[in-house]
Coordinates of C-alpha atoms in Angstrom, one line a residue:
Chain A
X1 CA 11.4 29.5 -24.0
X2 CA 11.0 28.2 -20.6
X3 CA 9.0 31.2 -19.4
X4 CA 6.5 30.8 -22.1
X5 CA 6.2 27.1 -21.4
X6 CA 5.5 27.9 -17.8
X7 CA 2.8 30.4 -18.7
X8 CA 1.2 27.9 -21.1
X9 CA 1.4 25.2 -18.5
X10 CA -0.1 27.6 -16.0
X11 CA -3.0 28.5 -18.4
X12 CA -3.7 24.9 -19.0
X13 CA -3.9 24.3 -15.2
X14 CA -6.0 27.4 -14.8
X15 CA -8.6 25.9 -17.2
X16 CA -8.4 22.6 -15.4
X17 CA -9.2 24.2 -12.1
X18 CA -13.0 24.6 -12.7
X19 CA -13.0 21.3 -14.4
X20 CA -11.5 19.7 -11.4
X21 CA -14.0 21.3 -9.2
X22 CA -16.8 20.0 -11.5
X23 CA -15.5 16.5 -11.4
X24 CA -15.4 16.8 -7.7
X25 CA -18.9 18.1 -7.5
X26 CA -20.1 15.1 -9.5
X27 CA -18.4 12.7 -7.2
X28 CA -20.1 14.4 -4.4
X29 CA -17.9 14.7 -1.4
X30 CA -20.3 15.5 1.4
X31 CA -19.0 18.8 2.4
X32 CA -17.8 20.2 -0.8
X33 CA -18.2 23.9 -0.2
X34 CA -16.6 24.9 -3.4
X35 CA -19.5 23.3 -5.4
X36 CA -22.2 24.2 -3.0
X37 CA -21.4 27.8 -2.4
X38 CA -19.9 29.1 -5.6
X39 CA -16.2 30.1 -6.0
X40 CA -13.8 29.9 -3.0
X41 CA -13.4 33.1 -1.2
X42 CA -10.2 33.2 0.8
X43 CA -11.2 36.3 2.8
X44 CA -14.1 34.2 4.4
X45 CA -11.6 31.8 6.1
X46 CA -9.0 31.7 8.7
X47 CA -7.5 28.2 9.1
X48 CA -5.7 26.7 12.0
X49 CA -4.8 23.2 13.2
X50 CA -5.1 21.8 16.7
X51 CA -2.8 18.9 17.9
X52 CA -4.0 16.8 20.9
X53 CA -0.7 15.5 21.9
X54 CA -2.0 13.1 24.5
X55 CA -3.8 11.1 21.7
X56 CA -0.9 10.5 19.3
X57 CA 0.1 6.9 18.9
X58 CA 3.1 7.6 16.6
X59 CA 1.7 5.5 13.7
X60 CA 3.3 8.0 11.2
X61 CA 0.4 7.9 8.7
X62 CA 0.2 11.7 8.7
X63 CA 3.9 12.1 7.6
X64 CA 3.4 9.5 5.0
X65 CA 0.1 10.9 3.7
X66 CA 1.6 14.3 3.5
X67 CA 4.4 13.0 1.2
X68 CA 2.0 11.3 -1.0
X69 CA -0.4 14.2 -1.3
X70 CA 2.2 16.8 -1.9
X71 CA 4.8 14.9 -3.9
X72 CA 7.4 15.5 -1.2
X73 CA 10.6 13.7 -1.9
X74 CA 10.7 10.3 -0.2
X75 CA 14.2 10.6 1.2
X76 CA 14.1 11.1 5.0
X77 CA 15.4 14.6 5.0
X78 CA 12.4 16.3 3.5
X79 CA 9.4 16.7 5.6
X80 CA 6.5 19.1 5.6
X81 CA 5.2 17.3 8.7
X82 CA 6.8 14.7 10.9
X83 CA 6.4 13.1 14.3
X84 CA 9.0 13.4 17.2
X85 CA 9.3 11.0 20.1
X86 CA 10.2 12.6 23.4
X87 CA 11.7 10.5 26.1
X88 CA 12.2 12.1 29.4
X89 CA 14.9 10.2 31.3
X90 CA 15.2 9.6 34.9
X91 CA 17.7 12.3 35.3
X92 CA 15.3 14.8 33.6
X93 CA 17.1 14.9 30.3
X94 CA 14.8 15.0 27.3
X95 CA 15.8 12.8 24.3
X96 CA 14.1 13.3 21.0
X97 CA 14.1 10.9 18.0
X98 CA 12.3 10.9 14.8
X99 CA 13.4 7.9 12.6
X100 CA 12.2 8.6 9.0
X101 CA 10.1 11.3 10.5
X102 CA 7.9 8.6 12.0
X103 CA 6.9 7.1 8.7
X104 CA 6.3 3.3 9.1
X105 CA 6.0 3.8 12.9
X106 CA 8.5 3.9 15.7
X107 CA 10.7 1.0 17.0
X108 CA 10.4 0.1 20.7
X109 CA 12.5 2.2 23.1
X110 CA 15.9 0.8 23.7
X111 CA 15.9 -1.9 26.3
X112 CA 17.2 -0.8 29.6
X113 CA 17.0 2.8 28.9
X114 CA 15.9 4.7 32.0
X115 CA 12.8 6.4 30.5
X116 CA 10.5 8.1 33.0
X117 CA 7.9 9.1 30.5
X118 CA 7.6 9.2 26.7
X119 CA 5.2 10.5 24.2
X120 CA 4.9 11.6 20.5
X121 CA 4.6 15.1 19.2
X122 CA 3.6 15.9 15.6
X123 CA 5.3 18.9 14.1
X124 CA 4.7 21.0 11.0
X125 CA 4.8 24.5 9.8
X126 CA 3.0 26.7 12.5
X127 CA 1.5 29.0 9.8
X128 CA 2.4 31.9 12.0
X129 CA 0.3 35.1 12.1
X130 CA 3.6 37.0 12.3
X131 CA 5.9 34.8 10.1
X132 CA 9.6 35.5 10.3
X133 CA 10.1 33.6 7.0
X134 CA 7.9 36.1 5.1
X135 CA 9.7 39.0 6.7
X136 CA 13.1 37.9 5.6
X137 CA 12.1 36.9 2.0
X138 CA 14.0 39.3 -0.3
X139 CA 11.7 38.9 -3.3
X140 CA 8.2 38.4 -1.9
X141 CA 8.1 34.8 -2.9
X142 CA 6.7 33.6 0.4
X143 CA 3.6 35.3 1.8
X144 CA 0.6 35.1 4.0
X145 CA -2.7 34.6 2.2
X146 CA -5.9 36.1 3.4
X147 CA -7.1 32.8 4.8
X148 CA -4.0 32.7 7.0
X149 CA -1.8 30.2 5.2
X150 CA 1.8 30.9 4.5
X151 CA 2.6 29.8 0.9
X152 CA 5.7 29.7 -1.3
X153 CA 5.5 31.0 -4.9
X154 CA 7.7 28.4 -6.5
X155 CA 8.1 30.3 -9.8
X156 CA 9.3 33.4 -7.9
X157 CA 11.5 31.9 -5.2
X158 CA 15.3 32.4 -5.8
X159 CA 16.4 29.7 -3.4
X160 CA 18.4 32.0 -1.1
X161 CA 17.6 30.0 2.0
X162 CA 17.0 33.0 4.2
X163 CA 13.6 31.7 5.2
X164 CA 15.0 28.2 6.0
X165 CA 17.2 29.9 8.5
X166 CA 14.6 32.2 9.8
X167 CA 12.0 29.6 10.7
X168 CA 12.2 28.8 14.5
X169 CA 10.4 25.5 13.9
X170 CA 12.6 24.0 11.3
X171 CA 9.6 23.6 9.0
X172 CA 11.2 24.6 5.7
X173 CA 13.7 22.9 3.4
X174 CA 15.1 23.5 0.0
X175 CA 13.6 21.1 -2.6
X176 CA 16.6 19.9 -4.6
X177 CA 14.5 19.4 -7.7
X178 CA 13.5 23.0 -8.0
X179 CA 16.0 24.6 -5.7
X180 CA 13.2 26.5 -4.1
X181 CA 11.9 26.6 -0.6
X182 CA 9.2 24.2 0.3
X183 CA 6.9 23.7 3.3
X184 CA 3.5 22.7 4.6
X185 CA 0.6 24.5 2.8
X186 CA -2.2 23.0 5.0
X187 CA -2.8 21.2 1.7
X188 CA -4.0 24.3 0.1
X189 CA -5.4 22.4 -2.9
X190 CA -7.6 20.4 -0.5
X191 CA -8.8 23.0 1.9
X192 CA -9.9 25.3 -0.7
X193 CA -12.2 22.5 -1.9
X194 CA -13.6 21.9 1.5
X195 CA -11.5 18.8 2.1
X196 CA -9.3 18.1 5.1
X197 CA -5.5 18.3 4.9
X198 CA -4.2 14.8 4.1
X199 CA -2.5 14.4 7.5
X200 CA -5.8 15.2 9.3
X201 CA -7.7 12.9 6.9
X202 CA -5.6 9.9 7.9
X203 CA -5.1 10.5 11.6
X204 CA -6.8 7.6 13.4
X205 CA -7.1 9.1 16.8
X206 CA -8.2 12.7 16.1
X207 CA -4.8 13.9 17.4
X208 CA -5.0 16.4 14.6
X209 CA -8.0 18.7 14.3
X210 CA -8.5 21.1 11.5
X211 CA -10.8 24.0 11.4
X212 CA -11.3 27.7 11.3
X213 CA -10.5 30.2 14.0
X214 CA -13.5 32.2 15.2
X215 CA -16.1 29.8 13.9
X216 CA -18.1 28.3 16.7
X217 CA -19.0 25.2 14.7
X218 CA -15.4 24.3 14.1
X219 CA -14.0 21.1 15.8
X220 CA -11.1 23.4 16.7
X221 CA -13.5 25.4 18.9
X222 CA -14.4 22.4 20.9
X223 CA -10.8 21.5 21.5
X224 CA -10.0 24.9 22.7
X225 CA -13.0 24.8 25.1
X226 CA -12.0 21.5 26.5
X227 CA -8.3 21.7 27.1
X228 CA -5.7 24.2 27.7
X229 CA -3.9 25.4 24.6
X230 CA -0.3 26.1 24.1
X231 CA 1.9 27.0 21.1
X232 CA 5.5 26.1 20.4
X233 CA 8.1 28.8 21.3
X234 CA 5.6 31.5 22.5
X235 CA 8.6 33.7 23.4
X236 CA 9.4 34.1 19.6
X237 CA 6.2 36.1 19.3
X238 CA 5.4 34.4 16.0
X239 CA 1.7 33.8 17.0
X240 CA 1.4 30.3 15.6
X241 CA -1.9 29.0 14.2
X242 CA -1.0 25.4 15.1
X243 CA -2.3 24.9 18.6
X244 CA -1.2 22.2 21.0
X245 CA -3.2 20.8 23.8
X246 CA -1.8 19.1 26.9
X247 CA 1.7 19.8 25.7
X248 CA 4.5 18.7 28.0
X249 CA 6.7 21.5 29.4
X250 CA 9.7 19.7 27.9
X251 CA 8.6 20.1 24.3
X252 CA 10.5 22.6 22.3
Chain B
X1 CA 13.0 85.5 -31.7
X2 CA 12.0 83.4 -28.8
X3 CA 11.3 84.7 -25.4
X4 CA 12.3 81.7 -23.4
X5 CA 14.9 79.4 -24.7
X6 CA 14.9 76.1 -22.9
X7 CA 18.4 75.5 -21.9
X8 CA 20.1 72.6 -23.6
X9 CA 21.0 70.8 -20.3
X10 CA 17.3 70.8 -19.4
X11 CA 16.3 69.2 -22.6
X12 CA 19.0 66.6 -22.2
X13 CA 17.9 66.0 -18.7
X14 CA 14.3 65.6 -19.8
X15 CA 15.3 63.1 -22.5
X16 CA 17.3 61.1 -19.9
X17 CA 14.3 61.1 -17.5
X18 CA 11.9 60.0 -20.3
X19 CA 14.4 57.2 -21.2
X20 CA 14.8 56.1 -17.6
X21 CA 11.0 56.2 -17.1
X22 CA 10.6 54.1 -20.3
X23 CA 13.2 51.6 -19.1
X24 CA 11.5 51.4 -15.7
X25 CA 8.1 50.7 -17.2
X26 CA 9.5 48.1 -19.6
X27 CA 11.5 46.5 -16.7
X28 CA 8.3 46.5 -14.6
X29 CA 6.2 45.0 -17.3
X30 CA 8.9 42.5 -18.1
X31 CA 9.8 41.4 -14.7
X32 CA 6.9 41.8 -12.3
X33 CA 4.4 39.1 -12.8
X34 CA 1.0 39.9 -14.0
X35 CA -1.0 39.5 -10.8
X36 CA 1.6 40.8 -8.4
X37 CA 0.3 43.0 -5.7
X38 CA -3.4 42.6 -6.4
X39 CA -4.2 41.5 -2.8
X40 CA -0.8 41.7 -1.1
X41 CA 2.9 41.7 -1.8
X42 CA 2.7 38.5 -3.8
X43 CA 1.3 37.0 -7.1
X44 CA -2.4 36.3 -6.8
X45 CA -2.0 33.7 -9.4
X46 CA 0.3 31.7 -7.1
X47 CA -2.8 31.0 -5.0
X48 CA -4.6 29.6 -8.0
X49 CA -1.7 27.5 -8.9
X50 CA -1.5 26.0 -5.3
X51 CA -5.3 25.4 -5.3
X52 CA -5.1 23.6 -8.6
X53 CA -2.4 21.0 -7.6
X54 CA -3.5 17.4 -8.1
X55 CA -5.2 15.7 -5.3
X56 CA -4.2 12.2 -4.2
X57 CA -6.5 11.5 -1.3
X58 CA -10.2 11.6 -1.9
X59 CA -11.4 11.6 1.7
X60 CA -13.7 9.0 3.4
X61 CA -16.8 10.8 2.3
X62 CA -16.0 9.9 -1.2
X63 CA -15.4 6.2 -0.4
X64 CA -18.7 5.9 1.4
X65 CA -20.6 7.0 -1.6
X66 CA -20.0 3.7 -3.2
X67 CA -18.8 1.4 -0.4
X68 CA -21.7 2.4 1.9
X69 CA -21.9 -1.2 3.5
X70 CA -18.3 -0.9 4.6
X71 CA -18.8 2.6 5.7
X72 CA -21.7 1.8 7.9
X73 CA -20.0 -1.2 9.4
X74 CA -16.9 0.8 10.2
X75 CA -18.9 3.8 11.5
X76 CA -20.3 1.6 14.3
X77 CA -17.0 -0.1 15.1
X78 CA -13.8 0.6 17.1
X79 CA -12.3 1.9 13.8
X80 CA -14.9 4.6 13.3
X81 CA -12.3 7.3 13.3
X82 CA -9.9 5.7 10.8
X83 CA -9.8 6.9 7.3
X84 CA -10.2 4.4 4.5
X85 CA -7.1 5.8 2.8
X86 CA -5.0 5.5 5.9
X87 CA -5.1 1.7 5.4
X88 CA -5.7 1.6 1.6
X89 CA -3.4 4.4 0.6
X90 CA -4.2 7.4 -1.5
X91 CA -7.1 6.5 -3.8
X92 CA -8.3 9.6 -5.6
X93 CA -7.7 7.9 -9.0
X94 CA -9.8 4.9 -7.9
X95 CA -12.7 7.3 -7.1
X96 CA -12.3 8.8 -10.6
X97 CA -12.3 5.4 -12.2
X98 CA -12.8 2.4 -9.9
X99 CA -12.3 0.0 -12.9
X100 CA -8.9 1.3 -13.8
X101 CA -7.2 1.9 -10.4
X102 CA -7.6 -0.4 -7.4
X103 CA -6.4 0.8 -4.0
X104 CA -3.9 -1.3 -2.1
X105 CA -5.4 -4.1 0.0
X106 CA -2.9 -4.8 2.7
X107 CA -2.7 -8.4 3.9
X108 CA -0.7 -9.7 6.9
X109 CA 0.2 -8.2 10.2
X110 CA 2.5 -5.2 9.7
X111 CA -0.2 -2.7 8.9
X112 CA -2.0 -3.3 12.0
X113 CA 1.0 -3.7 14.2
X114 CA 2.0 -0.2 13.2
X115 CA -0.9 1.2 15.2
X116 CA -1.4 -1.7 17.7
X117 CA 2.1 -3.0 18.5
X118 CA 3.1 -2.2 22.1
X119 CA 5.1 1.0 22.5
X120 CA 5.8 2.5 25.9
X121 CA 5.4 6.0 24.4
X122 CA 1.8 5.3 23.3
X123 CA -1.0 6.8 25.4
X124 CA -2.2 4.4 28.1
X125 CA -5.6 3.0 27.3
X126 CA -4.9 2.6 23.6
X127 CA -5.3 -1.1 22.8
X128 CA -1.9 -2.6 22.1
X129 CA -0.7 -6.2 21.7
X130 CA 2.7 -7.8 21.9
X131 CA 3.0 -8.9 18.4
X132 CA 5.2 -11.9 19.2
X133 CA 2.7 -13.6 21.4
X134 CA -0.7 -12.4 20.1
X135 CA -1.6 -15.4 18.0
X136 CA 1.5 -15.2 15.9
X137 CA 1.8 -16.6 12.3
X138 CA -1.9 -15.9 11.4
X139 CA -2.8 -12.6 9.7
X140 CA -4.8 -10.3 11.9
X141 CA -7.7 -10.4 9.5
X142 CA -8.1 -14.2 10.2
X143 CA -9.7 -13.2 13.5
X144 CA -10.5 -9.4 13.2
X145 CA -12.4 -7.8 10.4
X146 CA -10.4 -4.7 9.6
X147 CA -13.6 -2.6 9.1
X148 CA -15.0 -3.9 12.5
X149 CA -12.2 -5.3 14.6
X150 CA -14.2 -6.3 17.6
X151 CA -12.1 -9.1 19.1
X152 CA -13.7 -12.5 18.3
X153 CA -15.7 -14.3 21.0
X154 CA -13.3 -16.4 23.1
X155 CA -14.4 -20.0 22.2
X156 CA -16.5 -21.8 24.7
X157 CA -15.9 -25.2 23.0
X158 CA -12.6 -27.0 23.3
X159 CA -12.9 -27.9 19.6
X160 CA -12.2 -24.3 18.5
X161 CA -8.6 -24.9 19.3
X162 CA -8.2 -28.7 19.6
X163 CA -10.0 -29.3 16.5
X164 CA -8.1 -32.5 15.5
X165 CA -8.5 -34.2 18.9
X166 CA -12.2 -33.3 18.9
X167 CA -12.6 -34.7 15.4
X168 CA -10.8 -37.9 16.3
X169 CA -12.7 -38.4 19.5
X170 CA -16.1 -37.6 17.9
X171 CA -15.7 -40.7 15.6
X172 CA -14.2 -43.0 18.3
X173 CA -15.6 -45.3 20.9
X174 CA -15.2 -42.5 23.4
X175 CA -17.5 -40.2 21.3
X176 CA -20.0 -39.8 24.2
X177 CA -17.5 -38.6 26.7
X178 CA -17.0 -34.8 27.0
X179 CA -13.5 -33.5 27.3
X180 CA -14.2 -32.4 30.9
X181 CA -14.8 -36.0 31.9
X182 CA -11.1 -36.6 31.8
X183 CA -9.6 -33.0 31.7
X184 CA -10.4 -30.4 34.3
X185 CA -10.0 -27.2 32.5
X186 CA -10.2 -23.7 34.2
X187 CA -12.0 -21.0 32.2
X188 CA -8.7 -19.1 32.0
X189 CA -7.3 -21.9 29.8
X190 CA -9.4 -20.5 27.0
X191 CA -7.8 -17.0 27.3
X192 CA -4.2 -18.0 28.1
X193 CA -3.9 -21.6 27.2
X194 CA -0.3 -22.1 28.0
X195 CA -0.4 -20.4 31.4
X196 CA -3.4 -22.3 32.6
X197 CA -3.0 -25.9 31.4
X198 CA -5.8 -28.3 32.2
X199 CA -5.3 -31.5 34.2
X200 CA -4.7 -34.8 32.5
X201 CA -5.3 -38.3 34.0
X202 CA -2.2 -39.6 35.8
X203 CA -3.0 -43.2 36.9
X204 CA -4.6 -46.4 35.7
X205 CA -7.4 -46.2 38.3
X206 CA -8.8 -43.3 36.4
X207 CA -9.8 -45.5 33.5
X208 CA -10.7 -48.2 35.9
X209 CA -13.7 -46.0 37.0
X210 CA -15.5 -47.2 34.0
X211 CA -13.5 -50.1 32.7
X212 CA -12.5 -51.9 35.9
X213 CA -14.2 -55.2 36.6
X214 CA -17.4 -54.7 38.5
X215 CA -17.5 -51.0 38.0
X216 CA -21.0 -49.7 37.3
X217 CA -20.5 -46.1 36.2
X218 CA -21.0 -46.9 32.5
X219 CA -23.0 -50.0 31.6
X220 CA -21.8 -50.0 28.0
X221 CA -18.1 -49.7 28.7
X222 CA -16.3 -53.0 28.1
X223 CA -14.6 -54.3 31.3
X224 CA -11.1 -55.6 32.0
X225 CA -9.3 -56.9 35.0
X226 CA -7.5 -53.7 36.2
X227 CA -4.9 -55.7 38.0
X228 CA -4.0 -58.0 35.2
X229 CA -4.7 -56.2 31.9
X230 CA -1.7 -54.4 30.4
X231 CA 0.6 -55.1 33.3
X232 CA 2.0 -52.1 35.1
X233 CA 1.9 -49.8 32.1
X234 CA -0.3 -46.8 32.0
X235 CA -3.4 -47.5 29.9
X236 CA -2.5 -44.6 27.4
X237 CA 0.8 -46.2 26.6
X238 CA -1.2 -48.7 24.6
X239 CA -4.5 -47.0 24.0
X240 CA -4.8 -43.5 22.6
X241 CA -7.5 -42.1 24.9
X242 CA -9.1 -40.0 22.2
X243 CA -9.4 -43.0 20.0
X244 CA -9.1 -46.0 22.3
X245 CA -10.0 -48.8 19.8
X246 CA -6.8 -48.2 17.8
X247 CA -4.1 -50.2 19.6

């Protein structure tokens, strides 16, 4: 039966895990903590991401890499991360566009449009410390891990969409293949092996900074020291762990 | 004779409770996943499943293990912050088995223009080009090494761009004359050729400096009678100046 299959599949994966770690160790990624310091301990970490908005060039590599790494559907309605272009018009109106989530880059602004200033803002799940999505989940399929990441248990999710509704950042969607909720995991399979999330790995301008809260050696610490930090929708009291620097007041 | 008789209804109730408890336990065992609630209100195994997902991006550190030459070159260049797999695509399989899987190698201009094409929304100071006028037709890699894209030295020598004329002249009777003898070219011509066009000779007297009867500026130049020879036509209507002997 399908449940049995799942379990067997899972067991197989579980056996693969240490093997994968070993292969990785042999290849020798420089900062492979898993290999160097024994098994991964979630309680030793508290992850967060910084976004230096004034550096983003809107190349869209992050959104593309995210889909590649996490097998996200290629159709332009499903994104775990995406880039928005804000255009502040002469009359003060803010227009936002995000063709294909920014994958493949942005076309030039329409000719003759009266744009006062314009910039790119990468968006993703804010990995809130007080996540509304977790609060509304009726079955406990979405949860906050000890290392601060909000995950979805695919085998447990019933696809009720409450969490999609509850997320103030529009960061969740229902994957039509499994009919379960899906969202950014900070590339949990990568960070637990000491690698960077795929979007951070490919970002050419260090717009995206990944690190740990409370660790002084983390690149995030430097960013926080050097610039003023904002979060999206602070009034929602969600306490996001995605921190933006030099964020324009128009960004929502 | 019993002292206390347990009333029937109590026995029935007890049986019911036992059954209910049994059902509850069975249901819990059946429906609550093994590792639920070990750390929090979720399945601990879900973490392990997430952590065991397949990787697609190996990360730059992995690439440099083998491609250390490219790694070093890139680390000292403008592209130092770019990830290999940003341009070459996910390459975890390649790291596993370089013989079996080759990463994509992008040729052409689109890949570069995605980052360097001019967009008003990009931060000022980020190097951008207007694709349509920045040396169109040629792939970017003809002039910029993708792993060290430092713009090429702007050519000092006219031959860098006027190769055919230079080659023709070099084997002609005018081989000894430098281009500047006849063309006054400003340095800006090398950067924006079409906006700063050099001068060209405009009258017969110019050639007469060397070829006119009695002129002494070049001993070896054959002389003609400037008033007679060729009538009123410009000299270059009959002689190609970069190859004057062909008539």
